[in-house]
Short mmCIF file of C-alpha atoms in Angstrom, two decimals:
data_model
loop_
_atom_site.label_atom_id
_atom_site.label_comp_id
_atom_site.label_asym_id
_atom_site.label_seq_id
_atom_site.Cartn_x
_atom_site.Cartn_y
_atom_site.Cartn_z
CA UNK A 1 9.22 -15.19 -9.47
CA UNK A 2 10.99 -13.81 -6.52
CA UNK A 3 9.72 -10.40 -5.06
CA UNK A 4 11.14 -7.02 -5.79
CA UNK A 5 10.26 -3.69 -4.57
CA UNK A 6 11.48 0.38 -4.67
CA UNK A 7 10.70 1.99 -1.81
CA UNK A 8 8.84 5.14 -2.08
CA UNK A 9 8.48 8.51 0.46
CA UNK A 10 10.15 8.67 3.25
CA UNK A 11 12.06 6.22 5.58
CA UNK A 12 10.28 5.85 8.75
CA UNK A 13 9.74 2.77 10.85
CA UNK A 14 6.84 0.92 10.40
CA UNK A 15 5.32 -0.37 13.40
CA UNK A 16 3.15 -3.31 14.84
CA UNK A 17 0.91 -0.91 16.09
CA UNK A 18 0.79 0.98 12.68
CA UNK A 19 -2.55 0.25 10.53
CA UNK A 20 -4.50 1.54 7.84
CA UNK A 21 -7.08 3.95 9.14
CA UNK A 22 -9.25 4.68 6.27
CA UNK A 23 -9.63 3.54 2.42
CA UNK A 24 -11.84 6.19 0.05
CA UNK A 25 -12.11 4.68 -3.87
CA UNK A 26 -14.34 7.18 -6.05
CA UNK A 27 -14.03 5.47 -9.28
CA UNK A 28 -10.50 6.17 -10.48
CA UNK A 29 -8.90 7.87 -7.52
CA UNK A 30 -8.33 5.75 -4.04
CA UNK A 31 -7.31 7.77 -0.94
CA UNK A 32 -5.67 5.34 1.82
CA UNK A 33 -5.23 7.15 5.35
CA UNK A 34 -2.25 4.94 7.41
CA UNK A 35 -2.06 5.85 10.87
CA UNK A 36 1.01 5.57 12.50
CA UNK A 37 1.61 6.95 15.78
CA UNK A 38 -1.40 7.58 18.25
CA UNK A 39 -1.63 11.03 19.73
CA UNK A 40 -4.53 12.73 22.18
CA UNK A 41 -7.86 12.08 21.65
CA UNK A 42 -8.55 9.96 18.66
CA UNK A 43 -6.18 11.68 16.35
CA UNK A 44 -2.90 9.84 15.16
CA UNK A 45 0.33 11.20 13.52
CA UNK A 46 0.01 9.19 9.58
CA UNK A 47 0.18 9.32 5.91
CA UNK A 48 -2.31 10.01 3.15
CA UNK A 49 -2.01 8.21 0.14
CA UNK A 50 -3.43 9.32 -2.79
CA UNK A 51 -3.61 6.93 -6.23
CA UNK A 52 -4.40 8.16 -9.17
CA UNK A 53 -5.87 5.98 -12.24
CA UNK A 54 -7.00 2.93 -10.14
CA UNK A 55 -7.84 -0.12 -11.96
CA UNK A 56 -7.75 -3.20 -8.81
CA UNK A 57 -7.37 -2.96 -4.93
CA UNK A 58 -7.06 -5.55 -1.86
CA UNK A 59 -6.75 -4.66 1.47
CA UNK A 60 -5.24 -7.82 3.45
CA UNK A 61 -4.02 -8.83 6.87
CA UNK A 62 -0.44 -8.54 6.82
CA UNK A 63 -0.20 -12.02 7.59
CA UNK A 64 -2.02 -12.84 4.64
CA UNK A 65 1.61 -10.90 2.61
CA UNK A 66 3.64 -13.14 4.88
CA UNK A 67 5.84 -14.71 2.07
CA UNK A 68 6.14 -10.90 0.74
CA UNK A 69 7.55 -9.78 4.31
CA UNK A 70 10.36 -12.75 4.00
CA UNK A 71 11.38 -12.33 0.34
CA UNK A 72 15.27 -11.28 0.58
CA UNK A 73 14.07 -8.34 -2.40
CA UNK A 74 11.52 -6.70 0.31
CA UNK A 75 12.69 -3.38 1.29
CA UNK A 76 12.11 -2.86 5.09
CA UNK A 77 11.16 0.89 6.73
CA UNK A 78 8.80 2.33 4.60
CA UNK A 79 5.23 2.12 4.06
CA UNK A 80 4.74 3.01 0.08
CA UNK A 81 6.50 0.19 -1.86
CA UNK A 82 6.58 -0.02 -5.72
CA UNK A 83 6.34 -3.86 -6.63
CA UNK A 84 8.27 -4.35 -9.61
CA UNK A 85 8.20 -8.26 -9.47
CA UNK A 86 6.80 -11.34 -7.82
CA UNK A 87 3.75 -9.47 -6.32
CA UNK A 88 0.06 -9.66 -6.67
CA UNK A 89 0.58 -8.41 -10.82
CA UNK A 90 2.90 -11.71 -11.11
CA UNK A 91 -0.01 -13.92 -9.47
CA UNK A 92 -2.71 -13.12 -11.91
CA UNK A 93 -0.37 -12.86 -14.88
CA UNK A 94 -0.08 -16.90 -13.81
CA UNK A 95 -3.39 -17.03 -13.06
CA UNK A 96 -4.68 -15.70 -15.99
CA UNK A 97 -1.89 -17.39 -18.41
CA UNK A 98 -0.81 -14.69 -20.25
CA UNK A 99 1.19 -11.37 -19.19
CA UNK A 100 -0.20 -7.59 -18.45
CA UNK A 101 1.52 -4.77 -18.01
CA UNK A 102 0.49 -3.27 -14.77
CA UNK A 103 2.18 -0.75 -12.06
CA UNK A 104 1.68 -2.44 -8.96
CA UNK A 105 1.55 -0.56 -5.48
CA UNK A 106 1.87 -2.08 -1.90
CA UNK A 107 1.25 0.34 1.56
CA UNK A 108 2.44 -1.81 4.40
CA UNK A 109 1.40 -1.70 7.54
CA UNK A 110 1.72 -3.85 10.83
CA UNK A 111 -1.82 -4.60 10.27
CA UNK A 112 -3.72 -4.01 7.16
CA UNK A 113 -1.96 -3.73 3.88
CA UNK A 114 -3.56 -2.74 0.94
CA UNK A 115 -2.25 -3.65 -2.45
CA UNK A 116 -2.92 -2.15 -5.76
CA UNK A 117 -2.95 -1.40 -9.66
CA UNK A 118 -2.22 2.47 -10.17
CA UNK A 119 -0.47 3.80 -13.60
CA UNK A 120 1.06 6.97 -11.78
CA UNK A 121 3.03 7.14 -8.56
CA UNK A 122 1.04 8.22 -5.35
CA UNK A 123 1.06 11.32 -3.43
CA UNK A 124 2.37 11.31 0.04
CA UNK A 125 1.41 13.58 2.49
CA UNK A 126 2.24 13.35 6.38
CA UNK A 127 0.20 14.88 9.23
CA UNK A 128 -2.25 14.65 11.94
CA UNK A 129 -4.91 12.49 11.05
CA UNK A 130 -8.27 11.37 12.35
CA UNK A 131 -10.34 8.18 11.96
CA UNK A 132 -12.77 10.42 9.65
CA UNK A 133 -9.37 11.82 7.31
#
């Protein structure tokens, strides 16, 4: 199944340098800090990402979403992506042999990317970050 994905937020570009800077999971909730642009001191210009209702997380080397980053339905210039086919949901539906309905979630990065199961759509907030956010 080829992959699809809407992206969510805001355009911005996504560089090599960009990486996630913190993951918090409390149980339901999981708060992903992605730090984006370094800035004096150890604080960074990046996003906070909150997901409500959290029922599976990975957090991978983007080189380990390689085939994701090639498939003609990935949307480039964003780092919140809905995944509405062919993702990580679409591997364990196979895996498991029978089908789920899931929302899947994918924050991209030019290192780390973390991908997830979240029934609501995340919260996006940008700012000035540090490595404790």
């Amino acid at each position: 199944m080829p992959l699809e994905v809407t992206a969510i937020g805001p355009a911005l570009s996504v560089s090599n340098e960009s990486d996630i800077a913190s993951v918090r999971y409390d149980g339901s909730g999981l708060s992903v800090v992605v730090a984006r642009t370094p800035l004096d001191g150890n604080r960074f210009l990046g996003l906070r990402i909150t997901f409500q209702r959290v029922h599976g997380f990975r957090l991978l080397d983007e080189s380990d979403l390689a085939a994701y980053w090639a498939a003609p339905g990935f949307v480039r210039g964003h780092h919140v992506l809905a995944v509405t086919s062919g993702g990580w949901s679409a591997e364990e539906d196979l895996r498991q042999g029978h089908k789920l309905r899931r929302c899947e979630w994918l924050v991209a990065t030019g290192n780390g990317c973390l991908s997830l199961f979240a029934s609501e759509d995340p919260k996006i907030e940008e700012g000035e970050y540090d490595p404790e956010a």
